[in-house]
């Protein structure tokens, strides 16, 4: 009777060896069959899912610019609030097996927008999305990234007296690390990947157990300086605090100019006590570079200090222009030639109220990051180049 070497599997058309008089031949058939099945599985996993981009309510203009560059339409989503101000989100199209990107910046009503982002992520995840990426141009609570308050100082009688009178921020030792809390919330909601820009502190990436792509505004800043400041070769790049030294040295090296920094001391949050300039800015164009400006007390004081030290012109270039409280009036009354910000936060209202504010569009960087992520390509090109 002839040996039965194989039978066909009707469900997957794979050949499965049954019995052979030659054990070596049987093992060979099994190995060939397993390799064929592995090839089928690899083919399935190599297929990229379709892409869907949804926008939260914090920055719809940026989301629209991103999809326009990608050549696709924004996904349909309805966001509303109940009478008790609970947020309700309804995804208006199927996301099953899709590669989903949700654009939501940490601006405006930050707490509401953060909650909206978490609900959108969870809604897509439980609707069987293949992957959910949160595109967060300005990461919320990024300034609360470490427990750096002076522990135990309230035990001193004078310190306790000051703390009780002014609630001075230096004396609260039980400070939260809210950026870590936000990272946990995003992960628990179901985010598989984060794309953001110019984190206030790079260590925030370590708060996540999922991939985080921290893009840099530096290439766009360099392009703006070369195109809009004619005498940029006679400029000096200045950091308004010691924490931004690495940022300004990188820009100064690529422009082949000098850099300086300002050491500041605070008595209270949003209140600068004194500033010491380290570097020579006399007869030079000073370009202040920082990752964000909120009430603008720091950069306005820094600009005044630079003019006192002999700077001919002062520019400020910021990634995230929050501009809360008295920020706009301070900028209008300051000695800036221009205050340049990116559109990680909506700037239309600020630009109407303050003619000194100019905006750099970074939507092409986020669009390219989305495209490269979707196609499984490297995004490191964006760390030093502006995509056109």
Coordinates of C-alpha atoms in Angstrom, one line a residue:
X1 CA 0.0 0.0 0.0
X2 CA 1.5 3.4 -0.9
X3 CA 2.4 5.9 1.8
X4 CA 0.0 8.7 2.5
X5 CA 2.2 11.8 2.4
X6 CA -0.3 14.6 2.9
X7 CA -3.9 15.7 2.9
X8 CA -5.2 19.1 2.0
X9 CA -6.6 21.3 4.8
X10 CA -9.9 22.6 3.3
X11 CA -10.0 25.7 5.5
X12 CA -6.6 27.3 4.8
X13 CA -5.3 25.4 1.7
X14 CA -2.2 24.5 3.7
X15 CA -0.6 21.0 3.2
X16 CA -0.4 19.0 6.4
X17 CA 1.8 15.9 6.5
X18 CA 0.0 12.8 8.0
X19 CA 2.3 9.8 7.9
X20 CA 5.4 8.6 6.1
X21 CA 7.6 5.6 6.2
X22 CA 10.5 7.9 6.1
X23 CA 10.6 10.0 9.3
X24 CA 13.1 12.4 7.9
X25 CA 10.8 13.1 5.0
X26 CA 7.9 13.6 7.4
X27 CA 9.9 16.2 9.4
X28 CA 10.8 18.0 6.2
X29 CA 7.1 18.2 5.1
X30 CA 6.1 19.6 8.6
X31 CA 8.9 22.2 8.4
X32 CA 7.9 23.3 4.9
X33 CA 4.3 23.6 6.0
X34 CA 5.1 25.7 9.0
X35 CA 7.3 28.0 6.9
X36 CA 4.4 28.4 4.5
X37 CA 2.0 29.3 7.3
X38 CA 4.5 31.8 8.8
X39 CA 4.7 33.4 5.4
X40 CA 0.9 33.8 5.2
X41 CA 0.9 35.4 8.7
X42 CA 3.7 37.8 7.9
X43 CA 1.8 38.8 4.7
X44 CA -1.3 39.6 6.8
X45 CA 0.6 41.6 9.5
X46 CA 2.5 43.6 6.9
X47 CA -0.6 45.2 5.6
X48 CA -1.0 48.7 7.0
X49 CA -4.5 49.5 8.2
X50 CA -6.3 52.5 6.7
X51 CA -5.8 55.9 8.4
X52 CA -8.4 58.0 10.1
X53 CA -7.6 61.5 11.7
X54 CA -10.1 63.0 14.2
X55 CA -10.0 66.4 15.7
X56 CA -10.9 67.5 19.2
X57 CA -12.3 70.9 19.9
X58 CA -9.1 72.5 21.2
X59 CA -7.5 73.2 17.8
X60 CA -9.6 72.2 14.7
X61 CA -7.6 74.6 12.4
X62 CA -4.4 72.6 13.0
X63 CA -6.1 69.3 12.5
X64 CA -7.6 70.6 9.2
X65 CA -4.2 71.7 8.0
X66 CA -2.8 68.3 8.8
X67 CA -5.4 66.4 6.8
X68 CA -5.1 68.8 4.0
X69 CA -1.5 68.0 3.7
X70 CA -2.1 64.3 3.9
X71 CA -4.8 64.5 1.3
X72 CA -7.6 63.0 3.3
X73 CA -10.7 64.2 5.1
X74 CA -11.2 64.7 8.8
X75 CA -13.0 61.9 10.5
X76 CA -16.6 62.6 11.7
X77 CA -16.9 63.1 15.4
X78 CA -19.6 64.9 17.5
X79 CA -18.6 66.4 20.8
X80 CA -21.1 67.9 23.1
X81 CA -21.7 68.6 26.8
X82 CA -24.7 67.6 28.9
X83 CA -26.4 70.1 31.1
X84 CA -24.2 69.1 34.1
X85 CA -21.1 69.8 31.8
X86 CA -20.2 66.2 31.3
X87 CA -18.4 65.6 28.0
X88 CA -20.0 63.3 25.4
X89 CA -18.2 62.1 22.3
X90 CA -19.7 60.2 19.4
X91 CA -17.4 58.8 16.7
X92 CA -19.4 59.2 13.5
X93 CA -17.7 56.5 11.4
X94 CA -16.3 53.0 11.6
X95 CA -12.7 52.7 13.0
X96 CA -12.5 48.9 13.1
X97 CA -9.0 47.9 12.2
X98 CA -8.0 51.5 11.4
X99 CA -4.9 53.4 12.3
X100 CA -6.4 56.3 14.2
X101 CA -4.9 59.7 15.0
X102 CA -6.6 62.1 17.4
X103 CA -5.4 65.8 17.3
X104 CA -5.9 67.6 20.6
X105 CA -3.7 70.3 22.0
X106 CA -3.3 71.3 25.7
X107 CA -4.8 74.8 25.3
X108 CA -7.8 76.8 26.2
X109 CA -10.0 74.9 28.7
X110 CA -7.2 72.5 29.4
X111 CA -9.1 70.2 31.8
X112 CA -12.1 69.8 29.5
X113 CA -9.9 69.3 26.5
X114 CA -7.8 66.7 28.2
X115 CA -10.9 64.8 29.3
X116 CA -12.3 65.0 25.8
X117 CA -9.1 63.5 24.4
X118 CA -9.2 60.6 26.9
X119 CA -12.8 59.9 26.0
X120 CA -12.0 60.0 22.3
X121 CA -9.1 57.6 22.7
X122 CA -11.2 55.2 24.7
X123 CA -14.1 55.4 22.3
X124 CA -11.9 54.5 19.3
X125 CA -10.1 51.8 21.3
X126 CA -13.2 49.9 22.3
X127 CA -14.6 50.3 18.8
X128 CA -11.7 48.0 17.7
X129 CA -9.3 50.5 16.2
X130 CA -6.0 48.8 15.3
X131 CA -3.9 51.6 16.8
X132 CA -4.7 54.9 18.5
X133 CA -2.2 57.7 18.4
X134 CA -2.7 60.9 20.4
X135 CA -1.3 63.9 18.5
X136 CA -0.8 66.5 21.3
X137 CA 1.1 69.5 20.0
X138 CA 1.2 71.2 23.4
X139 CA 1.4 68.6 26.2
X140 CA -0.8 69.6 29.2
X141 CA 0.6 69.9 32.7
X142 CA 4.2 69.6 31.2
X143 CA 5.5 72.1 33.7
X144 CA 4.6 69.9 36.6
X145 CA 7.3 67.3 35.7
X146 CA 9.2 66.9 38.9
X147 CA 9.0 67.2 42.7
X148 CA 11.5 70.1 43.1
X149 CA 10.0 72.0 45.9
X150 CA 12.0 72.5 49.1
X151 CA 11.0 69.6 51.4
X152 CA 11.0 70.3 55.1
X153 CA 11.5 74.1 54.8
X154 CA 8.1 74.8 56.4
X155 CA 9.6 73.5 59.7
X156 CA 11.5 76.7 60.0
X157 CA 9.5 79.3 61.9
X158 CA 10.2 82.1 59.4
X159 CA 9.5 79.8 56.4
X160 CA 6.2 78.7 58.0
X161 CA 5.3 82.4 58.5
X162 CA 6.0 83.2 54.9
X163 CA 4.2 80.2 53.6
X164 CA 1.1 81.0 55.7
X165 CA 1.1 84.6 54.5
X166 CA 1.8 84.2 50.8
X167 CA 1.3 80.5 50.1
X168 CA 4.8 80.8 48.6
X169 CA 5.4 78.0 46.0
X170 CA 8.9 77.3 47.3
X171 CA 7.6 76.0 50.6
X172 CA 5.1 73.5 49.4
X173 CA 7.1 70.2 49.7
X174 CA 4.1 67.9 48.8
X175 CA 4.0 69.0 45.1
X176 CA 2.4 66.6 42.6
X177 CA 4.1 65.3 39.4
X178 CA 1.0 66.0 37.3
X179 CA 2.7 65.2 34.0
X180 CA 3.2 61.6 35.1
X181 CA -0.5 61.5 36.1
X182 CA -1.5 62.7 32.6
X183 CA 0.8 60.1 31.1
X184 CA -0.9 57.3 33.1
X185 CA -4.3 58.6 32.1
X186 CA -3.5 58.5 28.4
X187 CA -2.1 55.0 28.6
X188 CA -5.1 53.7 30.6
X189 CA -7.5 55.3 28.2
X190 CA -5.9 53.2 25.4
X191 CA -3.3 55.4 23.6
X192 CA -0.7 53.3 21.8
X193 CA 1.5 56.1 20.7
X194 CA 2.0 59.8 21.5
X195 CA 3.2 62.6 19.1
X196 CA 4.0 65.9 20.7
X197 CA 6.3 68.9 20.2
X198 CA 9.0 70.5 22.5
X199 CA 8.1 68.9 25.8
X200 CA 8.9 71.3 28.7
X201 CA 11.2 68.5 30.0
X202 CA 12.5 65.6 28.0
X203 CA 12.2 63.2 30.9
X204 CA 8.4 63.3 30.4
X205 CA 9.0 60.7 27.7
X206 CA 10.1 58.4 30.4
X207 CA 6.7 58.7 32.1
X208 CA 5.2 56.5 29.4
X209 CA 5.5 52.8 28.7
X210 CA 4.3 53.5 25.1
X211 CA 6.3 55.1 22.3
X212 CA 6.6 58.9 22.4
X213 CA 7.8 61.0 19.5
X214 CA 8.9 64.5 20.7
X215 CA 9.2 66.7 17.7
X216 CA 11.3 69.8 17.7
X217 CA 10.3 73.3 16.5
X218 CA 14.0 74.1 16.0
X219 CA 14.2 73.5 12.2
X220 CA 11.2 75.8 11.7
X221 CA 12.7 78.4 14.0
X222 CA 16.0 78.3 12.1
X223 CA 14.1 78.7 8.8
X224 CA 12.2 81.7 10.2
X225 CA 15.3 83.4 11.5
X226 CA 17.1 83.2 8.2
X227 CA 14.1 84.4 6.2
X228 CA 12.9 87.2 8.4
X229 CA 15.9 88.7 10.2
X230 CA 18.3 90.2 7.6
X231 CA 21.2 90.8 10.0
X232 CA 20.8 87.3 11.6
X233 CA 24.6 86.7 11.3
X234 CA 25.1 89.5 13.8
X235 CA 22.7 88.0 16.3
X236 CA 23.1 86.2 19.6
X237 CA 20.7 83.5 20.8
X238 CA 19.6 84.0 24.4
X239 CA 17.9 81.7 26.8
X240 CA 15.7 83.5 29.4
X241 CA 16.6 80.8 32.0
X242 CA 19.3 78.3 32.7
X243 CA 17.0 75.4 31.8
X244 CA 16.9 76.4 28.2
X245 CA 20.7 76.4 27.7
X246 CA 20.8 73.2 25.7
X247 CA 18.1 74.5 23.4
X248 CA 19.8 77.8 22.6
X249 CA 23.3 76.3 22.2
X250 CA 21.9 73.9 19.6
X251 CA 20.4 76.8 17.6
X252 CA 23.5 79.0 18.0
X253 CA 25.7 76.2 16.7
X254 CA 23.6 75.6 13.6
X255 CA 23.5 79.4 12.9
X256 CA 27.2 79.7 13.8
X257 CA 26.6 82.6 16.2
X258 CA 27.2 83.2 19.9
X259 CA 24.7 82.5 22.8
X260 CA 24.0 83.9 26.2
X261 CA 21.7 83.0 29.1
X262 CA 19.9 84.8 31.8
X263 CA 19.8 83.4 35.4
X264 CA 16.5 84.2 37.1
X265 CA 15.3 83.8 40.6
X266 CA 11.7 83.6 41.6
X267 CA 9.9 84.6 44.8
X268 CA 6.6 83.3 43.6
X269 CA 5.2 81.4 40.7
X270 CA 4.8 83.7 37.7
X271 CA 6.8 86.4 39.5
X272 CA 10.5 87.0 38.7
X273 CA 12.7 88.5 41.4
X274 CA 16.0 89.2 39.7
X275 CA 17.9 88.4 36.4
X276 CA 21.6 88.1 35.7
X277 CA 22.8 88.2 32.1
X278 CA 25.7 85.8 31.3
X279 CA 27.1 86.8 27.9
X280 CA 27.9 89.9 25.8
X281 CA 24.9 91.2 23.7
X282 CA 26.2 94.7 23.1
X283 CA 25.5 96.0 19.5
X284 CA 23.9 92.6 18.6
X285 CA 20.4 91.5 17.7
X286 CA 19.2 89.4 20.7
X287 CA 16.9 86.5 19.9
X288 CA 15.2 85.1 23.0
X289 CA 14.3 81.4 22.6
X290 CA 12.1 79.5 24.9
X291 CA 9.7 76.5 24.8
X292 CA 6.7 78.4 26.2
X293 CA 5.4 81.7 27.5
X294 CA 2.4 82.0 29.8
X295 CA 2.0 85.4 31.5
X296 CA 5.2 86.6 29.7
X297 CA 6.7 88.1 32.8
X298 CA 10.0 86.3 32.2
X299 CA 10.6 87.2 28.5
X300 CA 9.5 90.9 29.1
X301 CA 12.0 91.2 32.0
X302 CA 14.6 89.5 29.9
X303 CA 14.0 91.8 27.0
X304 CA 14.4 94.9 29.2
X305 CA 17.7 93.4 30.6
X306 CA 19.0 92.8 27.1
X307 CA 18.3 96.4 26.0
X308 CA 20.0 97.7 29.1
X309 CA 23.0 95.5 28.2
X310 CA 23.3 97.1 24.7
X311 CA 21.2 94.9 22.4
X312 CA 20.1 96.8 19.3
X313 CA 17.0 94.7 18.7
X314 CA 15.2 92.0 20.6
X315 CA 13.1 89.2 19.2
X316 CA 11.3 86.4 21.1
X317 CA 10.7 83.0 19.5
X318 CA 8.5 80.6 21.5
X319 CA 7.1 77.2 20.6
X320 CA 4.0 77.3 22.8
X321 CA 2.4 80.8 23.1
X322 CA -0.1 80.4 26.0
X323 CA -0.4 84.1 26.6
X324 CA -2.7 84.1 29.6
X325 CA -3.6 86.9 32.0
X326 CA -1.7 90.1 31.3
X327 CA 0.5 88.6 28.7
X328 CA -0.8 90.5 25.6
X329 CA -0.7 93.9 27.3
X330 CA 2.9 93.1 28.5
X331 CA 4.0 92.3 25.0
X332 CA 2.3 95.4 23.5
X333 CA 4.2 97.6 26.0
X334 CA 7.6 95.7 25.7
X335 CA 10.5 96.5 23.4
X336 CA 10.2 93.5 21.1
X337 CA 10.5 93.8 17.4
X338 CA 8.4 90.6 17.1
X339 CA 7.2 87.7 19.3
X340 CA 7.2 84.6 17.1
X341 CA 5.2 81.5 18.1
X342 CA 4.1 78.3 16.5
X343 CA 0.5 77.3 16.0
X344 CA 0.6 74.4 18.5
X345 CA -1.9 76.6 20.3
X346 CA -4.5 78.7 18.4
X347 CA -3.1 82.2 17.9
X348 CA -5.6 84.0 15.7
X349 CA -7.1 85.9 18.7
X350 CA -3.7 86.8 20.1
X351 CA -2.5 88.1 16.7
X352 CA -5.6 90.3 16.4
X353 CA -4.9 91.8 19.9
X354 CA -1.2 92.2 19.5
X355 CA 0.4 93.1 16.1
X356 CA 3.9 92.1 17.4
X357 CA 2.9 88.4 17.5
X358 CA 3.8 86.4 14.4
X359 CA 3.0 82.7 13.8
X360 CA 5.0 79.8 12.3
X361 CA 2.9 77.0 10.9
X362 CA 4.1 73.6 12.1
X363 CA 1.3 71.6 10.7
X364 CA 3.5 70.2 8.0
X365 CA 5.8 68.6 10.6
X366 CA 2.9 66.9 12.4
X367 CA 1.4 65.8 9.0
X368 CA 4.8 64.3 8.0
X369 CA 5.1 62.6 11.4
X370 CA 1.7 61.1 11.0
X371 CA 2.5 59.9 7.5
X372 CA 5.8 58.4 8.5
X373 CA 4.3 56.7 11.5
X374 CA 1.4 55.3 9.5
X375 CA 3.9 53.9 6.9
X376 CA 6.3 52.5 9.5
X377 CA 9.1 55.0 8.5
X378 CA 11.6 56.8 10.7
X379 CA 10.6 60.3 12.0
X380 CA 14.2 61.3 12.9
X381 CA 14.5 63.3 9.7
X382 CA 12.1 65.8 11.2
X383 CA 14.4 66.5 14.1
X384 CA 16.7 68.6 11.9
X385 CA 14.6 69.3 8.7
X386 CA 11.4 71.1 7.8
X387 CA 9.4 69.0 5.3
X388 CA 8.2 70.9 2.3

